[in-house]
mmCIF file of C-alpha atoms in Angstrom:
data_model
loop_
_atom_site.group_PDB
_atom_site.id
_atom_site.type_symbol
_atom_site.label_atom_id
_atom_site.label_comp_id
_atom_site.label_asym_id
_atom_site.label_seq_id
_atom_site.Cartn_x
_atom_site.Cartn_y
_atom_site.Cartn_z
ATOM 1 C CA UNK L 19 11.526 11.079 12.486
ATOM 2 C CA UNK L 20 10.817 7.751 14.272
ATOM 3 C CA UNK L 21 10.579 4.804 11.875
ATOM 4 C CA UNK L 22 6.865 4.135 12.565
ATOM 5 C CA UNK L 23 5.969 7.801 11.911
ATOM 6 C CA UNK L 24 7.910 7.709 8.661
ATOM 7 C CA UNK L 25 6.086 4.561 7.562
ATOM 8 C CA UNK L 26 2.692 6.111 8.345
ATOM 9 C CA UNK L 27 3.630 9.286 6.463
ATOM 10 C CA UNK L 28 4.782 7.306 3.439
ATOM 11 C CA UNK L 29 1.604 5.212 3.527
ATOM 12 C CA UNK L 30 -0.543 8.357 3.545
ATOM 13 C CA UNK L 31 1.344 9.750 0.558
ATOM 14 C CA UNK L 32 0.960 6.453 -1.284
ATOM 15 C CA UNK L 33 -2.783 6.301 -0.614
ATOM 16 C CA UNK L 34 -3.295 9.893 -1.747
ATOM 17 C CA UNK L 35 -1.242 9.359 -4.895
ATOM 18 C CA UNK L 36 -3.255 6.227 -5.694
ATOM 19 C CA UNK L 37 -6.340 8.436 -6.094
ATOM 20 C CA UNK L 38 -4.735 10.424 -8.889
ATOM 21 C CA UNK L 39 -6.351 9.871 -12.268
ATOM 22 C CA UNK L 40 -3.726 9.209 -14.932
ATOM 23 C CA UNK L 41 -3.515 10.979 -18.259
ATOM 24 C CA UNK L 42 -3.649 7.549 -19.876
ATOM 25 C CA UNK L 43 -6.976 6.778 -18.198
ATOM 26 C CA UNK L 44 -8.394 10.135 -19.303
ATOM 27 C CA UNK L 45 -7.157 9.528 -22.842
ATOM 28 C CA UNK L 46 -8.570 6.004 -22.980
ATOM 29 C CA UNK L 47 -12.047 6.963 -21.750
ATOM 30 C CA UNK L 48 -12.436 10.038 -23.921
ATOM 31 C CA UNK L 49 -10.991 8.348 -27.003
ATOM 32 C CA UNK L 50 -13.380 5.419 -26.644
ATOM 33 C CA UNK L 51 -16.452 7.639 -26.331
ATOM 34 C CA UNK L 52 -15.311 9.843 -29.238
ATOM 35 C CA UNK L 53 -14.220 7.003 -31.493
ATOM 36 C CA UNK L 54 -15.555 6.532 -35.017
ATOM 37 C CA UNK L 55 -17.069 3.248 -33.825
ATOM 38 C CA UNK L 56 -19.456 5.228 -31.578
ATOM 39 C CA UNK L 57 -20.750 7.047 -34.691
ATOM 40 C CA UNK L 58 -21.480 10.267 -32.863
ATOM 41 C CA UNK L 59 -23.579 8.664 -30.071
ATOM 42 C CA UNK L 60 -26.900 10.016 -31.370
ATOM 43 C CA UNK L 61 -29.804 9.131 -29.102
ATOM 44 C CA UNK L 62 -31.848 6.186 -30.338
ATOM 45 C CA UNK L 63 -28.950 4.460 -32.130
ATOM 46 C CA UNK L 64 -27.161 1.222 -31.187
ATOM 47 C CA UNK L 65 -23.957 3.232 -30.733
ATOM 48 C CA UNK L 66 -25.681 5.477 -28.186
ATOM 49 C CA UNK L 67 -26.668 2.323 -26.293
ATOM 50 C CA UNK L 68 -23.052 1.134 -26.512
ATOM 51 C CA UNK L 69 -21.853 4.409 -24.990
ATOM 52 C CA UNK L 70 -24.329 4.046 -22.120
ATOM 53 C CA UNK L 71 -23.160 0.483 -21.460
ATOM 54 C CA UNK L 72 -19.512 1.604 -21.554
ATOM 55 C CA UNK L 73 -20.188 4.298 -18.942
ATOM 56 C CA UNK L 74 -22.137 1.835 -16.784
ATOM 57 C CA UNK L 75 -19.142 -0.521 -16.797
ATOM 58 C CA UNK L 76 -16.888 2.301 -15.606
ATOM 59 C CA UNK L 77 -19.350 3.001 -12.760
ATOM 60 C CA UNK L 78 -19.306 -0.691 -11.877
ATOM 61 C CA UNK L 79 -15.479 -0.663 -11.804
ATOM 62 C CA UNK L 80 -15.666 2.127 -9.254
ATOM 63 C CA UNK L 81 -17.982 0.148 -6.957
ATOM 64 C CA UNK L 82 -20.832 2.633 -7.175
ATOM 65 C CA UNK L 83 -24.320 1.709 -6.033
ATOM 66 C CA UNK L 84 -27.339 1.895 -8.312
ATOM 67 C CA UNK L 85 -29.359 5.100 -8.103
ATOM 68 C CA UNK L 86 -32.590 3.213 -8.721
ATOM 69 C CA UNK L 87 -33.641 -0.293 -9.711
ATOM 70 C CA UNK L 88 -31.099 -3.033 -10.366
ATOM 71 C CA UNK L 89 -28.860 -1.369 -12.970
ATOM 72 C CA UNK L 90 -26.796 1.730 -13.619
ATOM 73 C CA UNK L 91 -28.831 2.034 -16.834
ATOM 74 C CA UNK L 92 -31.965 4.072 -16.161
ATOM 75 C CA UNK L 93 -34.438 3.677 -19.052
ATOM 76 C CA UNK L 94 -36.784 6.229 -20.553
ATOM 77 C CA UNK L 95 -38.761 6.479 -23.760
ATOM 78 C CA UNK L 96 -37.575 8.438 -26.787
ATOM 79 C CA UNK L 97 -39.816 8.321 -29.859
ATOM 80 C CA UNK L 98 -41.038 4.847 -28.954
ATOM 81 C CA UNK L 99 -37.545 3.489 -28.233
ATOM 82 C CA UNK L 100 -36.094 2.588 -24.861
ATOM 83 C CA UNK L 101 -32.961 4.640 -24.285
ATOM 84 C CA UNK L 102 -30.841 5.131 -21.184
ATOM 85 C CA UNK L 103 -29.382 7.586 -18.759
ATOM 86 C CA UNK L 104 -26.604 6.200 -16.555
ATOM 87 C CA UNK L 105 -26.591 6.822 -12.803
ATOM 88 C CA UNK L 106 -24.493 5.697 -9.846
ATOM 89 C CA UNK L 107 -24.183 6.623 -6.165
ATOM 90 C CA UNK L 108 -21.236 6.649 -3.773
ATOM 91 C CA UNK L 109 -22.242 6.759 -0.128
ATOM 92 C CA UNK L 110 -20.308 9.283 1.933
ATOM 93 C CA UNK L 111 -20.251 10.120 5.616
ATOM 94 C CA UNK L 112 -23.311 12.347 5.163
ATOM 95 C CA UNK L 113 -26.603 12.036 3.308
ATOM 96 C CA UNK L 114 -25.846 15.478 1.855
ATOM 97 C CA UNK L 115 -24.802 14.930 -1.734
ATOM 98 C CA UNK L 116 -22.683 16.448 -4.488
ATOM 99 C CA UNK L 117 -23.864 15.504 -7.996
ATOM 100 C CA UNK L 118 -21.515 15.271 -10.988
ATOM 101 C CA UNK L 119 -23.201 15.155 -14.376
ATOM 102 C CA UNK L 120 -22.573 15.401 -18.125
ATOM 103 C CA UNK L 121 -24.447 14.415 -21.272
ATOM 104 C CA UNK L 122 -22.976 11.611 -23.369
ATOM 105 C CA UNK L 123 -25.047 11.875 -26.544
ATOM 106 C CA UNK L 124 -23.943 13.836 -29.605
ATOM 107 C CA UNK L 125 -25.326 14.488 -33.098
ATOM 108 C CA UNK L 126 -24.417 11.321 -34.992
ATOM 109 C CA UNK L 127 -23.193 11.168 -38.583
ATOM 110 C CA UNK L 128 -23.573 12.847 -41.973
ATOM 111 C CA UNK L 129 -24.045 11.469 -45.489
ATOM 112 C CA UNK L 130 -21.659 14.025 -46.983
ATOM 113 C CA UNK L 131 -18.395 12.820 -48.610
ATOM 114 C CA UNK L 132 -15.287 12.526 -46.454
ATOM 115 C CA UNK L 133 -15.377 12.422 -42.655
ATOM 116 C CA UNK L 134 -18.863 11.305 -41.692
ATOM 117 C CA UNK L 135 -18.717 11.137 -37.878
ATOM 118 C CA UNK L 136 -19.494 13.988 -35.493
ATOM 119 C CA UNK L 137 -17.248 12.469 -32.826
ATOM 120 C CA UNK L 138 -18.136 14.960 -30.095
ATOM 121 C CA UNK L 139 -14.802 14.728 -28.295
ATOM 122 C CA UNK L 140 -15.315 18.075 -26.605
ATOM 123 C CA UNK L 141 -19.126 17.966 -26.790
ATOM 124 C CA UNK L 142 -19.369 16.093 -24.565
ATOM 125 C CA UNK L 143 -17.059 13.098 -24.238
ATOM 126 C CA UNK L 144 -14.832 15.479 -22.279
ATOM 127 C CA UNK L 145 -17.517 16.155 -19.693
ATOM 128 C CA UNK L 146 -18.365 12.469 -19.295
ATOM 129 C CA UNK L 147 -14.653 11.735 -18.899
ATOM 130 C CA UNK L 148 -14.585 14.210 -16.009
ATOM 131 C CA UNK L 149 -17.526 12.446 -14.350
ATOM 132 C CA UNK L 150 -15.861 9.028 -14.746
ATOM 133 C CA UNK L 151 -12.545 10.524 -13.626
ATOM 134 C CA UNK L 152 -14.102 11.772 -10.399
ATOM 135 C CA UNK L 153 -15.612 8.337 -9.788
ATOM 136 C CA UNK L 154 -12.092 6.942 -10.306
ATOM 137 C CA UNK L 155 -10.630 9.495 -7.906
ATOM 138 C CA UNK L 156 -12.985 8.561 -5.072
ATOM 139 C CA UNK L 157 -12.983 4.792 -5.663
ATOM 140 C CA UNK L 158 -11.003 4.002 -2.501
ATOM 141 C CA UNK L 159 -11.951 7.101 -0.524
ATOM 142 C CA UNK L 160 -15.067 7.749 1.573
ATOM 143 C CA UNK L 161 -15.757 11.484 1.258
ATOM 144 C CA UNK L 162 -17.730 13.661 3.646
ATOM 145 C CA UNK L 163 -20.457 14.174 1.031
ATOM 146 C CA UNK L 164 -22.285 11.362 -0.684
ATOM 147 C CA UNK L 165 -21.830 11.580 -4.440
ATOM 148 C CA UNK L 166 -24.166 11.048 -7.380
ATOM 149 C CA UNK L 167 -22.756 10.462 -10.865
ATOM 150 C CA UNK L 168 -25.123 10.869 -13.833
ATOM 151 C CA UNK L 169 -24.482 10.628 -17.569
ATOM 152 C CA UNK L 170 -27.460 12.211 -19.304
ATOM 153 C CA UNK L 171 -28.770 11.143 -22.681
ATOM 154 C CA UNK L 172 -30.605 13.267 -25.236
ATOM 155 C CA UNK L 173 -29.229 16.688 -24.351
ATOM 156 C CA UNK L 174 -28.822 17.471 -28.025
ATOM 157 C CA UNK L 175 -32.538 16.793 -28.605
ATOM 158 C CA UNK L 176 -33.823 19.158 -25.934
ATOM 159 C CA UNK L 177 -32.362 17.811 -22.667
ATOM 160 C CA UNK L 178 -34.602 14.740 -22.873
ATOM 161 C CA UNK L 179 -32.540 12.597 -20.519
ATOM 162 C CA UNK L 180 -32.066 15.089 -17.713
ATOM 163 C CA UNK L 181 -35.773 15.937 -17.824
ATOM 164 C CA UNK L 182 -36.665 12.241 -17.607
ATOM 165 C CA UNK L 183 -34.352 11.309 -14.748
ATOM 166 C CA UNK L 184 -35.080 14.494 -12.779
ATOM 167 C CA UNK L 185 -38.743 13.445 -12.604
ATOM 168 C CA UNK L 186 -38.287 9.839 -11.427
ATOM 169 C CA UNK L 187 -40.455 9.630 -8.332
ATOM 170 C CA UNK L 188 -38.262 7.407 -6.175
ATOM 171 C CA UNK L 189 -35.225 9.664 -6.693
ATOM 172 C CA UNK L 190 -36.860 12.822 -5.364
ATOM 173 C CA UNK L 191 -35.664 12.282 -1.781
ATOM 174 C CA UNK L 192 -32.090 11.890 -3.026
ATOM 175 C CA UNK L 193 -32.419 15.072 -5.087
ATOM 176 C CA UNK L 194 -33.560 16.953 -1.990
ATOM 177 C CA UNK L 195 -30.217 16.039 -0.416
ATOM 178 C CA UNK L 196 -28.140 17.522 -3.265
ATOM 179 C CA UNK L 197 -26.123 20.476 -1.938
ATOM 180 C CA UNK L 198 -24.775 21.263 -5.427
ATOM 181 C CA UNK L 199 -24.844 19.770 -8.902
ATOM 182 C CA UNK L 200 -21.782 20.225 -11.123
ATOM 183 C CA UNK L 201 -22.712 19.711 -14.791
ATOM 184 C CA UNK L 202 -19.604 19.387 -16.979
ATOM 185 C CA UNK L 203 -20.043 20.632 -20.541
ATOM 186 C CA UNK L 204 -17.076 20.808 -22.969
ATOM 187 C CA UNK L 205 -13.768 20.675 -21.058
ATOM 188 C CA UNK L 206 -11.414 19.590 -23.833
ATOM 189 C CA UNK L 207 -9.681 22.915 -24.486
ATOM 190 C CA UNK L 208 -7.853 25.456 -22.334
ATOM 191 C CA UNK L 209 -10.226 28.250 -21.341
ATOM 192 C CA UNK L 210 -9.698 31.949 -22.048
ATOM 193 C CA UNK L 211 -8.630 32.184 -18.383
ATOM 194 C CA UNK L 212 -5.686 29.863 -19.008
ATOM 195 C CA UNK L 213 -4.837 26.323 -17.886
ATOM 196 C CA UNK L 214 -6.373 24.783 -14.765
ATOM 197 C CA UNK L 215 -9.404 27.081 -14.977
ATOM 198 C CA UNK L 216 -13.119 26.679 -15.636
ATOM 199 C CA UNK L 217 -16.017 29.066 -15.905
ATOM 200 C CA UNK L 218 -19.424 28.616 -14.322
ATOM 201 C CA UNK L 219 -22.667 29.435 -16.078
ATOM 202 C CA UNK L 220 -25.118 31.434 -14.005
ATOM 203 C CA UNK L 221 -22.429 32.550 -11.572
ATOM 204 C CA UNK L 222 -24.547 35.603 -10.819
ATOM 205 C CA UNK L 223 -27.295 33.394 -9.344
ATOM 206 C CA UNK L 224 -25.443 31.676 -6.467
ATOM 207 C CA UNK L 225 -22.351 31.755 -4.281
ATOM 208 C CA UNK L 226 -21.157 28.303 -5.366
ATOM 209 C CA UNK L 227 -18.047 29.602 -7.135
ATOM 210 C CA UNK L 228 -16.937 31.728 -4.189
ATOM 211 C CA UNK L 229 -17.307 28.846 -1.737
ATOM 212 C CA UNK L 230 -15.541 26.432 -4.079
ATOM 213 C CA UNK L 231 -12.647 28.798 -4.831
ATOM 214 C CA UNK L 232 -12.046 29.323 -1.123
ATOM 215 C CA UNK L 233 -11.133 25.623 -0.859
ATOM 216 C CA UNK L 234 -9.728 25.050 -4.368
ATOM 217 C CA UNK L 235 -6.545 23.000 -4.634
ATOM 218 C CA UNK L 236 -3.396 23.682 -6.674
ATOM 219 C CA UNK L 237 -4.516 26.964 -8.201
ATOM 220 C CA UNK L 238 -7.708 25.566 -9.761
ATOM 221 C CA UNK L 239 -10.224 28.370 -10.229
ATOM 222 C CA UNK L 240 -13.854 28.711 -11.262
ATOM 223 C CA UNK L 241 -14.347 31.976 -13.119
ATOM 224 C CA UNK L 242 -17.502 33.949 -13.965
ATOM 225 C CA UNK L 243 -19.252 33.111 -17.232
ATOM 226 C CA UNK L 244 -17.687 35.364 -19.915
ATOM 227 C CA UNK L 245 -20.510 34.591 -22.367
ATOM 228 C CA UNK L 246 -23.393 35.768 -20.211
ATOM 229 C CA UNK L 247 -25.328 37.122 -23.201
ATOM 230 C CA UNK L 248 -25.676 33.567 -24.554
ATOM 231 C CA UNK L 249 -27.777 32.444 -21.557
ATOM 232 C CA UNK L 250 -25.768 29.216 -21.188
ATOM 233 C CA UNK L 251 -27.137 28.602 -17.692
ATOM 234 C CA UNK L 252 -30.554 27.847 -19.172
ATOM 235 C CA UNK L 253 -29.271 25.897 -22.192
ATOM 236 C CA UNK L 254 -27.804 22.769 -20.603
ATOM 237 C CA UNK L 255 -28.922 19.873 -18.433
ATOM 238 C CA UNK L 256 -28.371 21.711 -15.161
ATOM 239 C CA UNK L 257 -31.620 23.577 -15.812
ATOM 240 C CA UNK L 258 -33.671 20.388 -15.310
ATOM 241 C CA UNK L 259 -32.521 20.487 -11.682
ATOM 242 C CA UNK L 260 -32.679 24.259 -11.306
ATOM 243 C CA UNK L 261 -36.422 23.813 -11.823
ATOM 244 C CA UNK L 262 -36.368 21.690 -8.660
ATOM 245 C CA UNK L 263 -34.496 24.465 -6.836
ATOM 246 C CA UNK L 264 -31.323 22.360 -6.683
ATOM 247 C CA UNK L 265 -28.132 24.430 -6.851
ATOM 248 C CA UNK L 266 -27.081 23.337 -10.337
ATOM 249 C CA UNK L 267 -24.587 25.026 -12.660
ATOM 250 C CA UNK L 268 -22.662 24.005 -15.764
ATOM 251 C CA UNK L 269 -18.862 24.210 -15.884
ATOM 252 C CA UNK L 270 -16.869 24.568 -19.075
ATOM 253 C CA UNK L 271 -13.644 25.674 -20.712
ATOM 254 C CA UNK L 272 -14.872 26.177 -24.284
ATOM 255 C CA UNK L 273 -14.620 29.618 -25.898
ATOM 256 C CA UNK L 274 -18.174 30.100 -27.147
ATOM 257 C CA UNK L 275 -17.112 33.061 -29.291
ATOM 258 C CA UNK L 276 -14.451 31.247 -31.299
ATOM 259 C CA UNK L 277 -14.935 27.467 -30.972
ATOM 260 C CA UNK L 278 -14.798 26.393 -34.621
ATOM 261 C CA UNK L 279 -15.318 22.742 -33.639
ATOM 262 C CA UNK L 280 -18.706 23.204 -31.944
ATOM 263 C CA UNK L 281 -21.147 20.761 -33.621
ATOM 264 C CA UNK L 282 -18.631 20.263 -36.420
ATOM 265 C CA UNK L 283 -16.860 17.222 -37.835
ATOM 266 C CA UNK L 284 -13.501 18.379 -36.463
ATOM 267 C CA UNK L 285 -14.626 17.929 -32.847
ATOM 268 C CA UNK L 286 -12.391 14.914 -32.435
ATOM 269 C CA UNK L 287 -9.553 13.870 -30.134
ATOM 270 C CA UNK L 288 -7.053 16.077 -31.973
ATOM 271 C CA UNK L 289 -8.501 19.176 -30.306
ATOM 272 C CA UNK L 290 -8.275 17.749 -26.758
ATOM 273 C CA UNK L 291 -5.652 19.085 -24.348
ATOM 274 C CA UNK L 292 -5.307 15.915 -22.277
ATOM 275 C CA UNK L 293 -2.760 17.442 -19.882
ATOM 276 C CA UNK L 294 -5.106 20.255 -18.938
ATOM 277 C CA UNK L 295 -8.156 17.987 -18.670
ATOM 278 C CA UNK L 296 -6.279 15.532 -16.443
ATOM 279 C CA UNK L 297 -5.053 18.376 -14.231
ATOM 280 C CA UNK L 298 -8.568 19.779 -13.874
ATOM 281 C CA UNK L 299 -10.067 16.386 -12.987
ATOM 282 C CA UNK L 300 -7.476 15.721 -10.290
ATOM 283 C CA UNK L 301 -7.704 19.203 -8.819
ATOM 284 C CA UNK L 302 -11.493 18.960 -8.777
ATOM 285 C CA UNK L 303 -11.153 15.677 -6.902
ATOM 286 C CA UNK L 304 -8.709 17.144 -4.386
ATOM 287 C CA UNK L 305 -11.001 20.098 -3.815
ATOM 288 C CA UNK L 306 -14.168 18.000 -3.431
ATOM 289 C CA UNK L 307 -12.242 15.891 -0.927
ATOM 290 C CA UNK L 308 -11.958 18.982 1.301
ATOM 291 C CA UNK L 309 -15.600 19.995 1.065
ATOM 292 C CA UNK L 310 -18.036 19.136 3.863
ATOM 293 C CA UNK L 311 -21.680 19.999 4.498
ATOM 294 C CA UNK L 312 -20.437 22.510 7.075
ATOM 295 C CA UNK L 313 -18.028 24.418 4.813
ATOM 296 C CA UNK L 314 -19.895 24.060 1.526
ATOM 297 C CA UNK L 315 -23.600 24.909 1.452
ATOM 298 C CA UNK L 316 -24.183 27.181 -1.561
ATOM 299 C CA UNK L 317 -27.388 29.162 -1.927
ATOM 300 C CA UNK L 318 -29.267 30.775 -4.781
ATOM 301 C CA UNK L 319 -30.050 34.466 -4.578
ATOM 302 C CA UNK L 320 -33.348 36.092 -5.504
ATOM 303 C CA UNK L 321 -32.404 36.677 -9.171
ATOM 304 C CA UNK L 322 -32.534 33.054 -10.369
ATOM 305 C CA UNK L 323 -35.506 31.990 -12.494
ATOM 306 C CA UNK L 324 -36.745 28.543 -11.508
ATOM 307 C CA UNK L 325 -39.069 28.265 -14.484
#
């Protein structure tokens, strides 16, 4: 190989490797959000505000643009208090957009003796870590799609944050450009399908999973929802955008039949498989890097309920 070709090849490898999100970064972000100091991130508390500010700083590090106004913090009212969603945009080569979302609030603390903090490491510091990880992955890369990153507040109180931000008037044009919204909800454990695998709620309503899997990198796979009787598609923040006819699904690894940590005090960093989460984030990034508006345009079928 001529020397110049070898140098170019090595440079390409270096640039691609630089996009990889490290296990240490994943551990640091998740551990901060799920720390005792965050006191369970319940909406309306100072610690919930601190979590929003922490996420906004990570968006700033990744050179995202504001979605609206002059801040990544997007205010709304909750019981007379100003609380925040967090939103950032990365401009791609197209106005067509992929949205990556997760809720950052959890259920706070208890007055019972012993451990008092519902840390919410899986629910849903893990999902927010995936959103931040994808922003990290694309920091120095201009993808084909534009990208929207949203951390929702108030999911635990009836999806308050996603409802609020989905109805902001000056964001409606951007929402019309969303080709697909990926809502990450509880990714801390290995799924029943094994490592490097997710499942998609509402897989019966669109062809998103088939189109994604056709381009998926390094064996990553989106599987059908194995808990279809629990109606998970309509129980998370994606539904606020389904109502706008945006292709919006939630993606998870949690076993809803046996997850003993769900809304429990033991949902802390000890249950997180950081190797698997890091692998999933990087393989998501590598797959999204291959997607274009021409090869990825999922559609709903006639069975979805928009109400």
